Amino acid sequence: MGGMLFQAFVYLCAAVIAVPVAKRLGLGSVLGYLVAGIVIGPVFHVVGSETEQLQQFAEFGVVMMLFVVGLEVKPQLLWQMRARLLGLGGLQVLATAGAIAAIGMLLLEHWQTALAAGLVLSLSSTAIVLQTLSEKGLIRTDGGQASFAVLLLQDIAVIPMLALIPLLAVPHMAGVAQHAAAAAGAGAVQAAVGGHGADMSLVAGLSSWAYALVVLGAMAAVVLGGHFLSRPLFRFIASSHLRESFTATALLLVVGIALLMTLVDLSPALGTFLAGVVLADSEFRHELESDIEPFKGLLLGLFFITVGAGIDFGVLRDQLSTVLALTLGVMAIKGALLFVLGRLFRLRAADHWLFALSLAQVGELGFVLLAFSTHNAVIAPEQAKLLSLVIALSMLLTPVLFIGYECLVLPRLRGDAEQPADAIDEQGTVIIAGGARFGQVVNRLLMAAGVRTVVLDHDAAIVELMRRIGIGSYFGDASRPDLLRAAGIEQAQAFVVAIDDRDRAVTLVEYLRREFPRLRILARAFDVDHLYLLRTAGADVALREVFDASLELGAATLRALGRHPFDVEKLKRAFRKHDMETLEELYELWDRDLELSKNRALLERVRARTAAELELTARDRTLLHDRSERGWTPPPRGYTDAMESGESDDGPTAP
Amino acid sequence: MLTPSEPIVAMPTAGRILVLFAHPSPVRSEANAPMAAAARRLDGVTFVDLYAEYPALEIDVDREQQRLRGHDVICFQHPLYWYSTPAILKEWQDLVLEHGFAYGAGGTALRGKVFFSAITASGAEAAYCAAGYHNFSIRELLRPLEQTARLCGMTYLPPFALFGAGTAVDEGRIHAHVADWVRLLTALRDGRLDMARAASLPRLNHDLDGLLGAVGAALEG
Ligand SMILES: Cc1cc2nc3c(=O)[nH]c(=O)nc-3n(C[C@H](O)[C@H](O)[C@H](O)COP(=O)(O)O)c2cc1C
């Protein structure tokens, strides 16, 4: 227990110190974690052998990340991406693997080893790239999307690679390899990401067509289960109104799918991605995303730390020039090929550079394939050690490339001809918190005007009802920052607060105003006191929920009494104006720390006004009457007579 | 009941122009929209989009009267609707030009100011004459405005008019028209318009070069 606590303490400490510093220096969190890992590992040796086991555990962060990524990718989007996914992604893997294998054949003894090295090095780091892209807000740019397509294809391509590698075994290496692999615990890594090599397998010994059937069955289970079973389950859990039970369900979902995929020798990352895509249309999407997010973040962080901590300085020192040359060479080849492909697929200047620079490293899947290749006697253990270093070093250099992109490429391009803007926000969205009767009318009006809206409600029954009548809405507590982020608050232009909890509405407005100074906030108020609270909290517009309806009903009553409708209209306008002025006047006297019933000055003013209205009903009526009668007043009697006979000398006369 | 306006004090900054723009469907406008955009950008021009400010036609009389007091040139900019203004400008007249403010006892607030309309009409200019399809010239049709201005003691100038407005963009006439519009406003602002000559024309852009030319040439020479 003590040992575990100590390790947890060291890792957390490293993360807590290194990440904020790295971010403050503009280096991004990934580099922060990597450096933290180097410091506690090879530099100060605070942590040691447990790194590898930790890494296996931490790779689950990648699985979670792909789930979250999947939630962002609706099936239609995936279909739209198909050309890039297959074309750009497929060509990247084939060309890179081919080029590196060709060079490898000149340097290495066995062509099999060269080919395996090509495959290993063709992959890029989903973890680093996606994390960095989304941290820098680049994921929605064209370059970001292209990178994403390639990463996705690489994740898929690992499956056939894992099938291919055993066929490449170099006969005389076999004996050594088994031994070395076991010693290095290499098999462990692949359990999480690769799937193959797991202890449990339902498909060992199946014929290939049976295996294909099982694979298809597992995929179908994820898709159909995600589509039909998840909703009733989530609805049931949501009705318990227990936050942690929902979180547990979300985790269960991800772990369950990962397990299923492992059992049938498929990549868990791919399975959870698929599940994410299936759930991208669900009303629980934002809730799931914000529940998984912290786990994903922590595990990924841990993963990066273990990469840093795992760098073998001994080998590095002995073969420094080889490692450096190999790393830079691999990155140069990958970058150059990516650049050519970017041109082929017509990426524009900035996106083109982003695409080429972001994917030039080798990724965590490389470790998996490497271990698998050693295990299958395709790559010798010493070679694997060297390649491991190359992979780690290239990952370490990636944040530097991103910084280069920001500091060297972007400023230069900015001066160039104007680029058409990326389709980041075709139109600002509106988030509506609270989808019950009030928020629903607001939403219907906005939708009728063609505005994109996101409705959030913490009552699953309301969300279900709205979805049934075709209104896109999501389950979740709108006062939670993480959920707001998942709902796209950063891109939103306006926020409508229509939740039915007085206090939470005020807190929400305060939070929104503090975090998003430029956001337009419009709030529903229950009464005058609430209205003032919302205004003080920073709402741009706050309206009393029943005022307009009451006014209309009053007007209808007057019409029912036989008053002329346009007179009623004028009276209504005058009354509203009078009431607004009163509201303004009382706001000056209002004190948020004083209950309305204890605010003497304010009560005094209200009493005075009411008294005036009650006792001097007649006078007050005249006041309002004058107001509503100001317009369309004819000139005084006799005015025209004077004018037309030319006697007037007061007003100007027509020439 | 109504407080009579204060007598004319010294004119505020000479040549300040108030453009009261009325278009109930500006998003679909082809002719008025670019004119409005140009006027909005001009220094010395206060541009008011009436339908934007009073979407429910609830005109704030006090605010509008204050605006009138602060300007020397008042312009209605609008498409011609049934040989007249869109509804909000009629409402504006009915409410803002009160007895005691614009006319009648003590109603001197508008005296000495200049008034004109900037209109767009889909009909052809040739059709706006006694023998034409519309039977009357544009200046004749706008007589109610002309007389209203006179009653309030303002100098009336003929309209700045674009005919065939529906095809002005397609036929590439709109740029020249907007440029003329800007020239006119600038000249009015800088006091460079030959008022006497302008008042006698059928429309202001009938001979804009001539109107500005005399003074312009003097300035340049
Ligand atoms: C209700 C209505 C009434 C109109 N009446 C006239 C008219 O009397 N004479 C005329 O020439 N054009 C008339 N038009 C055409 C408009 O003047 C023309 O569409 C407008 O000037 C085009 O300017 P815009 O592109 O800024 O909207 C009318 C249009 C509408 C919608």
XYZ file of N, CA, C and O in Angstrom, chain A residues 8-159:
608
model
N 2.047 6.713 -6.688
C 0.973 7.609 -7.122
C 1.373 9.043 -6.818
O 1.180 9.954 -7.634
N 1.976 9.229 -5.627
C 2.386 10.571 -5.227
C 3.407 11.144 -6.206
O 3.292 12.274 -6.672
N 4.392 10.321 -6.544
C 5.451 10.788 -7.449
C 4.874 11.146 -8.814
O 5.121 12.224 -9.352
N 4.046 10.234 -9.354
C 3.498 10.488 -10.691
C 2.623 11.737 -10.701
O 2.713 12.584 -11.588
N 1.761 11.812 -9.686
C 0.865 12.973 -9.650
C 1.655 14.262 -9.488
O 1.377 15.275 -10.126
N 2.655 14.204 -8.612
C 3.501 15.375 -8.366
C 4.123 15.855 -9.678
O 4.068 17.031 -10.019
N 4.697 14.886 -10.384
C 5.362 15.230 -11.645
C 4.371 15.899 -12.587
O 4.649 16.938 -13.193
N 3.170 15.303 -12.664
C 2.174 15.847 -13.575
C 1.732 17.231 -13.126
O 1.624 18.166 -13.923
N 1.476 17.365 -11.828
C 0.946 18.628 -11.316
C 1.946 19.764 -11.525
O 1.573 20.895 -11.805
N 3.236 19.438 -11.421
C 4.221 20.513 -11.585
C 4.533 20.758 -13.061
O 4.487 21.878 -13.546
N 4.801 19.651 -13.787
C 5.319 19.827 -15.147
C 4.274 20.368 -16.116
O 4.578 21.214 -16.956
N 3.030 19.890 -15.998
C 2.050 20.261 -17.019
C 1.712 21.753 -17.008
O 1.764 22.407 -18.056
N 1.370 22.317 -15.834
C 1.076 23.756 -15.865
C 2.265 24.580 -16.348
O 2.086 25.546 -17.093
N 3.487 24.166 -15.940
C 4.663 24.923 -16.380
C 4.793 24.848 -17.897
O 4.975 25.858 -18.583
N 4.634 23.625 -18.435
C 4.757 23.458 -19.883
C 3.705 24.274 -20.610
O 3.976 24.897 -21.635
N 2.486 24.271 -20.067
C 1.421 25.023 -20.740
C 1.696 26.516 -20.672
O 1.467 27.253 -21.626
N 2.186 26.949 -19.505
C 2.496 28.364 -19.357
C 3.558 28.797 -20.363
O 3.530 29.885 -20.924
N 4.497 27.884 -20.623
C 5.550 28.195 -21.589
C 5.085 27.994 -23.021
O 5.840 28.136 -23.962
N 3.816 27.612 -23.178
C 3.272 27.444 -24.524
C 3.713 26.150 -25.189
O 3.717 26.032 -26.402
N 4.121 25.149 -24.400
C 4.644 23.920 -24.991
C 3.600 22.821 -25.106
O 3.848 21.793 -25.722
N 2.430 23.013 -24.466
C 1.405 21.973 -24.540
C 1.588 20.932 -23.461
O 2.702 20.701 -22.968
N 0.511 20.272 -23.092
C 0.576 19.357 -21.956
C 1.376 18.094 -22.276
O 2.030 17.532 -21.398
N 1.349 17.661 -23.538
C 2.025 16.405 -23.861
C 3.521 16.486 -23.545
O 4.087 15.608 -22.883
N 4.132 17.559 -23.986
C 5.560 17.726 -23.706
C 5.800 17.801 -22.205
O 6.789 17.261 -21.685
N 4.873 18.446 -21.502
C 4.983 18.526 -20.042
C 5.031 17.148 -19.415
O 5.904 16.851 -18.595
N 4.101 16.289 -19.816
C 4.077 14.925 -19.271
C 5.352 14.171 -19.626
O 5.946 13.489 -18.800
N 5.781 14.289 -20.889
C 6.973 13.560 -21.335
C 8.190 13.966 -20.503
O 8.948 13.127 -20.015
N 8.340 15.274 -20.316
C 9.484 15.767 -19.552
C 9.377 15.308 -18.107
O 10.365 14.865 -17.496
N 8.169 15.363 -17.562
C 7.975 14.890 -16.190
C 8.417 13.440 -16.073
O 9.080 13.046 -15.106
N 8.058 12.637 -17.093
C 8.451 11.234 -17.083
C 9.959 11.074 -17.110
O 10.529 10.271 -16.357
N 10.632 11.860 -17.939
C 12.095 11.770 -18.028
C 12.723 12.129 -16.685
O 13.669 11.484 -16.229
N 12.141 13.152 -16.042
C 12.716 13.606 -14.780
C 12.595 12.541 -13.698
O 13.562 12.212 -13.013
N 11.392 11.947 -13.568
C 11.255 10.970 -12.485
C 11.851 9.618 -12.864
O 12.115 8.806 -11.995
N 12.039 9.366 -14.153
C 12.590 8.077 -14.571
C 14.088 8.141 -14.748
O 14.840 8.103 -13.766
N 14.544 8.240 -15.984
C 15.980 8.136 -16.270
C 16.841 9.183 -15.562
O 18.003 8.919 -15.294
N 16.327 10.345 -15.204
C 17.179 11.363 -14.599
C 17.374 11.126 -13.101
O 18.473 10.977 -12.617
N 16.234 11.046 -12.367
C 16.393 10.899 -10.919
C 16.090 9.502 -10.386
O 16.209 9.261 -9.196
N 15.631 8.609 -11.251
C 15.371 7.227 -10.852
C 14.438 7.107 -9.667
O 14.614 6.256 -8.813
N 13.439 7.964 -9.581
C 12.475 7.852 -8.487
C 11.538 6.689 -8.764
O 11.052 6.031 -7.862
N 11.263 6.475 -10.052
C 10.426 5.338 -10.410
C 11.251 4.417 -11.275
O 12.240 4.833 -11.870
N 10.835 3.183 -11.365
C 11.667 2.264 -12.133
C 10.882 1.229 -12.883
O 10.116 1.538 -13.796
N 11.032 -0.004 -12.434
C 10.564 -1.131 -13.219
C 9.056 -1.153 -13.423
O 8.569 -1.756 -14.368
N 8.310 -0.510 -12.533
C 6.855 -0.610 -12.657
C 6.329 0.150 -13.869
O 5.176 0.014 -14.247
N 7.178 0.961 -14.499
C 6.730 1.784 -15.623
C 6.036 0.983 -16.694
O 5.024 1.398 -17.240
N 6.599 -0.213 -16.990
C 6.031 -0.974 -18.095
C 4.626 -1.466 -17.800
O 3.742 -1.406 -18.654
N 4.425 -1.943 -16.563
C 3.071 -2.383 -16.212
C 2.114 -1.188 -16.227
O 0.986 -1.273 -16.660
N 2.652 -0.071 -15.721
C 1.824 1.135 -15.694
C 1.426 1.535 -17.100
O 0.301 1.939 -17.356
N 2.357 1.380 -18.007
C 2.089 1.792 -19.376
C 0.949 0.970 -19.972
O 0.058 1.510 -20.619
N 0.966 -0.318 -19.653
C -0.090 -1.183 -20.155
C -1.443 -0.670 -19.666
O -2.415 -0.616 -20.411
N -1.464 -0.287 -18.391
C -2.687 0.236 -17.794
C -3.046 1.590 -18.419
O -4.187 1.853 -18.782
N -2.013 2.412 -18.581
C -2.259 3.772 -19.049
C -2.715 3.793 -20.505
O -3.404 4.708 -20.921
N -2.354 2.758 -21.244
C -2.783 2.751 -22.640
C -4.281 2.674 -22.768
O -4.841 2.931 -23.836
N -4.931 2.307 -21.667
C -6.377 2.328 -21.706
C -6.888 3.750 -21.969
O -7.989 3.938 -22.461
N -6.047 4.725 -21.644
C -6.402 6.110 -21.961
C -6.615 6.311 -23.454
O -7.492 7.056 -23.872
N -5.809 5.607 -24.260
C -5.955 5.714 -25.716
C -7.307 5.139 -26.138
O -8.010 5.689 -26.987
N -7.677 4.030 -25.501
C -8.965 3.403 -25.796
C -10.094 4.385 -25.484
O -11.021 4.579 -26.268
N -9.976 5.024 -24.322
C -11.001 5.993 -23.930
C -11.013 7.180 -24.875
O -12.056 7.711 -25.222
N -9.818 7.591 -25.275
C -9.761 8.738 -26.163
C -10.500 8.437 -27.467
O -11.248 9.264 -27.972
N -10.325 7.230 -27.963
C -10.997 6.916 -29.222
C -12.496 6.841 -29.033
O -13.266 7.166 -29.938
N -12.931 6.462 -27.844
C -14.359 6.478 -27.565
C -14.880 7.920 -27.636
O -15.869 8.220 -28.304
N -14.163 8.812 -26.966
C -14.578 10.220 -26.964
C -14.520 10.795 -28.382
O -15.416 11.517 -28.819
N -13.470 10.423 -29.118
C -13.369 10.885 -30.504
C -14.562 10.376 -31.306
O -15.193 11.100 -32.066
N -14.913 9.116 -31.080
C -16.052 8.529 -31.778
C -17.332 9.284 -31.498
O -18.159 9.485 -32.392
N -17.492 9.733 -30.260
C -18.700 10.489 -29.910
C -18.824 11.761 -30.735
O -19.917 12.273 -30.947
N -17.685 12.269 -31.182
C -17.710 13.505 -31.968
C -17.985 13.226 -33.447
O -18.255 14.132 -34.214
N -17.838 11.965 -33.824
C -17.929 11.631 -35.242
C -19.256 10.942 -35.519
O -19.437 9.776 -35.223
N -20.174 11.685 -36.078
C -21.442 11.046 -36.424
C -21.230 10.149 -37.634
O -20.346 10.409 -38.456
N -22.037 9.094 -37.744
C -21.853 8.163 -38.859
C -21.804 8.866 -40.223
O -20.979 8.508 -41.065
N -22.652 9.875 -40.405
C -22.648 10.574 -41.699
C -21.273 11.187 -41.963
O -20.773 11.193 -43.082
N -20.658 11.714 -40.868
C -19.357 12.357 -41.005
C -18.316 11.341 -41.467
O -17.489 11.614 -42.335
N -18.398 10.153 -40.878
C -17.462 9.089 -41.225
C -17.592 8.764 -42.716
O -16.621 8.586 -43.421
N -18.831 8.741 -43.166
C -19.096 8.444 -44.568
C -18.521 9.543 -45.452
O -17.906 9.285 -46.484
N -18.693 10.790 -45.006
C -18.149 11.903 -45.782
C -16.627 11.828 -45.871
O -16.024 12.290 -46.830
N -16.029 11.242 -44.811
C -14.565 11.203 -44.747
C -13.975 10.051 -45.548
O -12.761 9.888 -45.590
N -14.826 9.231 -46.159
C -14.323 7.958 -46.668
C -13.174 8.102 -47.662
O -12.222 7.331 -47.629
N -13.234 9.154 -48.510
C -12.182 9.319 -49.505
C -10.838 9.556 -48.814
O -9.824 8.939 -49.151
N -10.874 10.429 -47.822
C -9.628 10.726 -47.118
C -9.156 9.557 -46.297
O -7.966 9.263 -46.221
N -10.121 8.904 -45.657
C -9.788 7.794 -44.772
C -9.027 6.738 -45.565
O -7.920 6.344 -45.203
N -9.625 6.299 -46.670
C -9.011 5.228 -47.442
C -7.873 5.755 -48.301
O -6.791 5.192 -48.312
N -8.116 6.867 -48.995
C -7.107 7.383 -49.920
C -5.897 7.915 -49.190
O -4.799 7.353 -49.265
N -6.126 8.972 -48.432
C -5.023 9.627 -47.743
C -4.385 8.694 -46.716
O -3.166 8.496 -46.696
N -5.243 8.083 -45.874
C -4.733 7.208 -44.822
C -4.047 5.988 -45.399
O -2.925 5.636 -45.021
N -4.725 5.331 -46.351
C -4.174 4.116 -46.929
C -2.839 4.378 -47.614
O -1.853 3.665 -47.396
N -2.802 5.443 -48.408
C -1.549 5.763 -49.105
C -0.434 6.082 -48.118
O 0.720 5.694 -48.321
N -0.791 6.793 -47.042
C 0.242 7.146 -46.061
C 0.893 5.876 -45.510
O 2.122 5.757 -45.474
N 0.051 4.922 -45.084
C 0.604 3.705 -44.479
C 1.431 2.933 -45.505
O 2.582 2.560 -45.241
N 0.867 2.735 -46.695
C 1.580 1.943 -47.703
C 2.892 2.603 -48.127
O 3.947 1.970 -48.134
N 2.820 3.904 -48.440
C 4.017 4.589 -48.941
C 5.102 4.629 -47.869
O 6.273 4.346 -48.138
N 4.712 4.985 -46.622
C 5.719 5.091 -45.568
C 6.341 3.737 -45.264
O 7.567 3.599 -45.190
N 5.483 2.741 -45.103
C 6.015 1.406 -44.807
C 6.929 0.962 -45.941
O 8.029 0.443 -45.702
N 6.489 1.200 -47.174
C 7.285 0.796 -48.327
C 8.631 1.494 -48.373
O 9.677 0.855 -48.517
N 8.625 2.792 -48.198
C 9.870 3.559 -48.290
C 10.848 3.130 -47.207
O 12.041 2.889 -47.480
N 10.341 3.023 -45.972
C 11.247 2.666 -44.879
C 11.754 1.239 -45.052
O 12.940 0.943 -44.826
N 10.873 0.335 -45.508
C 11.301 -1.046 -45.731
C 12.394 -1.100 -46.801
O 13.380 -1.824 -46.657
N 12.218 -0.307 -47.856
C 13.207 -0.313 -48.938
C 14.570 0.126 -48.429
O 15.594 -0.503 -48.718
N 14.576 1.210 -47.632
C 15.857 1.662 -47.081
C 16.409 0.623 -46.121
O 17.614 0.323 -46.105
N 15.470 0.022 -45.345
C 15.878 -0.995 -44.368
C 16.578 -2.167 -45.031
O 17.532 -2.726 -44.499
N 16.090 -2.539 -46.198
C 16.686 -3.689 -46.871
C 18.148 -3.452 -47.215
O 18.942 -4.380 -47.255
N 18.495 -2.197 -47.455
C 19.893 -1.892 -47.744
C 20.745 -2.009 -46.491
O 21.918 -2.338 -46.549
N 20.150 -1.725 -45.331
C 20.930 -1.675 -44.098
C 20.889 -2.973 -43.306
O 21.785 -3.250 -42.528
N 19.776 -3.734 -43.487
C 19.579 -4.883 -42.611
C 19.823 -6.195 -43.335
O 19.790 -6.281 -44.559
N 19.978 -7.191 -42.498
C 20.304 -8.513 -43.013
C 19.094 -9.167 -43.667
O 19.183 -9.750 -44.735
N 17.933 -9.076 -43.000
C 16.728 -9.776 -43.484
C 15.689 -8.796 -43.993
O 15.382 -7.811 -43.342
N 15.128 -9.127 -45.157
C 14.079 -8.246 -45.693
C 12.855 -8.261 -44.792
O 12.137 -7.275 -44.668
N 12.626 -9.386 -44.090
C 11.467 -9.468 -43.212
C 11.556 -8.407 -42.120
O 10.574 -7.718 -41.803
N 12.759 -8.307 -41.542
C 12.960 -7.322 -40.489
C 12.702 -5.916 -41.023
O 12.054 -5.102 -40.375
N 13.202 -5.676 -42.229
C 13.026 -4.351 -42.817
C 11.553 -4.039 -43.004
O 11.072 -2.938 -42.688
N 10.801 -5.015 -43.486
C 9.383 -4.790 -43.726
C 8.651 -4.513 -42.403
O 7.846 -3.567 -42.288
N 8.983 -5.329 -41.393
C 8.335 -5.125 -40.090
C 8.657 -3.741 -39.556
O 7.782 -3.039 -39.023
N 9.935 -3.338 -39.689
C 10.318 -2.001 -39.208
C 9.525 -0.939 -39.959
O 9.056 0.047 -39.378
N 9.334 -1.154 -41.269
C 8.542 -0.213 -42.062
C 7.138 -0.077 -41.510
O 6.609 1.023 -41.352
N 6.541 -1.243 -41.195
C 5.180 -1.215 -40.664
C 5.146 -0.482 -39.328
O 4.291 0.380 -39.080
N 6.088 -0.831 -38.450
C 6.131 -0.216 -37.118
C 6.237 1.304 -37.246
O 5.505 2.051 -36.588
N 7.153 1.735 -38.118
C 7.447 3.168 -38.170
C 6.431 3.961 -39.006
O 6.425 5.182 -38.983
N 5.576 3.247 -39.735
C 4.603 3.984 -40.557
C 3.498 4.590 -39.695
O 2.818 5.516 -40.120
N 3.314 4.044 -38.496
C 2.213 4.527 -37.650
C 2.587 5.833 -36.951
O 3.757 6.115 -36.737
N 1.555 6.602 -36.617
C 1.804 7.850 -35.884
C 1.097 7.771 -34.534
O 0.353 6.831 -34.269
N 1.307 8.790 -33.712
C 0.770 8.727 -32.360
C -0.608 9.384 -32.247
O -0.727 10.607 -32.216
N -1.628 8.543 -32.191
C -2.984 9.062 -32.014
C -3.058 9.890 -30.742
O -3.662 10.967 -30.713
N -2.444 9.371 -29.681
C -2.542 10.034 -28.384
C -1.979 11.445 -28.440
O -2.656 12.415 -28.094
N -0.748 11.559 -28.889
C -0.119 12.884 -28.883
C -0.811 13.820 -29.858
O -1.140 14.952 -29.533
N -1.066 13.338 -31.056
C -1.565 14.241 -32.094
C -2.970 14.732 -31.759
O -3.235 15.930 -31.782
N -3.858 13.808 -31.421
C -5.230 14.250 -31.138
C -5.267 15.147 -29.910
O -5.953 16.164 -29.875
N -4.515 14.763 -28.896
C -4.498 15.574 -27.679
C -4.001 16.991 -27.993
O -4.595 17.978 -27.588
N -2.903 17.053 -28.740
C -2.333 18.368 -29.032
C -3.249 19.176 -29.947
O -3.462 20.363 -29.737
N -3.805 18.510 -30.965
C -4.681 19.231 -31.889
C -5.876 19.810 -31.167
O -6.260 20.961 -31.390
N -6.476 19.003 -30.275
C -7.679 19.548 -29.641
C -7.294 20.596 -28.603
O -8.018 21.569 -28.406
N -6.139 20.416 -27.958
C -5.701 21.418 -26.990
C -5.468 22.763 -27.676
O -5.775 23.810 -27.135
N -4.938 22.713 -28.891
C -4.650 23.959 -29.596
C -5.814 24.418 -30.456
O -5.690 25.358 -31.234
N -6.925 23.692 -30.380
C -8.105 24.094 -31.148
C -7.925 23.910 -32.642
O -8.510 24.618 -33.442
N -7.073 22.955 -33.041
C -6.808 22.777 -34.466
C -7.563 21.595 -35.059
O -7.528 21.364 -36.260
N -8.280 20.865 -34.194
C -8.868 19.607 -34.653
C -9.929 19.834 -35.726
O -10.120 19.014 -36.607
N -10.619 20.962 -35.672
C -11.683 21.186 -36.660
C -11.162 21.809 -37.955
O -11.909 21.963 -38.901
N -9.891 22.179 -37.989
C -9.382 22.742 -39.232
C -9.229 21.626 -40.253
O -9.263 20.445 -39.906
N -9.069 22.019 -41.483
C -8.961 21.038 -42.545
C -7.754 20.132 -42.319
O -7.833 18.917 -42.480
N -6.641 20.732 -41.908
C -5.440 19.947 -41.640
C -5.667 18.976 -40.499
O -5.228 17.822 -40.541
N -6.356 19.449 -39.457
C -6.661 18.603 -38.305
C -7.517 17.421 -38.719
O -7.277 16.280 -38.304
N -8.497 17.692 -39.555
C -9.393 16.623 -39.999
C -8.652 15.589 -40.852
O -8.887 14.393 -40.723
N -7.753 16.083 -41.683
C -6.980 15.157 -42.512
C -6.102 14.277 -41.627
O -6.017 13.060 -41.818
N -5.468 14.892 -40.621
C -4.636 14.116 -39.700
C -5.487 13.071 -38.996
O -5.076 11.920 -38.835
N -6.665 13.486 -38.601
C -7.549 12.563 -37.896
C -7.886 11.354 -38.773
O -7.863 10.213 -38.319
N -8.177 11.619 -40.041
C -8.522 10.525 -40.948
C -7.367 9.528 -41.046
O -7.574 8.312 -40.996
N -6.156 10.063 -41.157
C -4.998 9.173 -41.277
C -4.810 8.354 -40.000
O -4.600 7.138 -40.047
N -4.935 9.004 -38.849
C -4.755 8.295 -37.582
C -5.782 7.170 -37.438
O -5.469 6.068 -36.975
N -6.997 7.495 -37.851
C -8.061 6.500 -37.739
C -7.732 5.292 -38.606
O -7.863 4.148 -38.172
N -7.268 5.556 -39.816
C -6.961 4.440 -40.695
C -5.804 3.615 -40.139
O -5.808 2.393 -40.208
N -4.827 4.317 -39.538
C -3.696 3.575 -38.955
C -4.184 2.629 -37.866
O -3.741 1.482 -37.771
N -5.121 3.118 -37.040
C -5.645 2.264 -35.980
C -6.295 1.017 -36.554
O -6.230 -0.063 -35.975
N -6.949 1.213 -37.702
C -7.591 0.060 -38.329
C -6.540 -0.844 -38.973
O -6.617 -2.068 -38.901
N -5.516 -0.196 -39.558
C -4.496 -0.958 -40.296
C -3.687 -1.875 -39.386
O -3.071 -2.835 -39.853
N -3.682 -1.579 -38.099
C -2.914 -2.415 -37.182
C -3.418 -3.856 -37.204
O -2.635 -4.800 -37.061
N -4.715 -4.020 -37.429
C -5.284 -5.368 -37.388
C -4.658 -6.276 -38.455
O -4.105 -7.326 -38.113
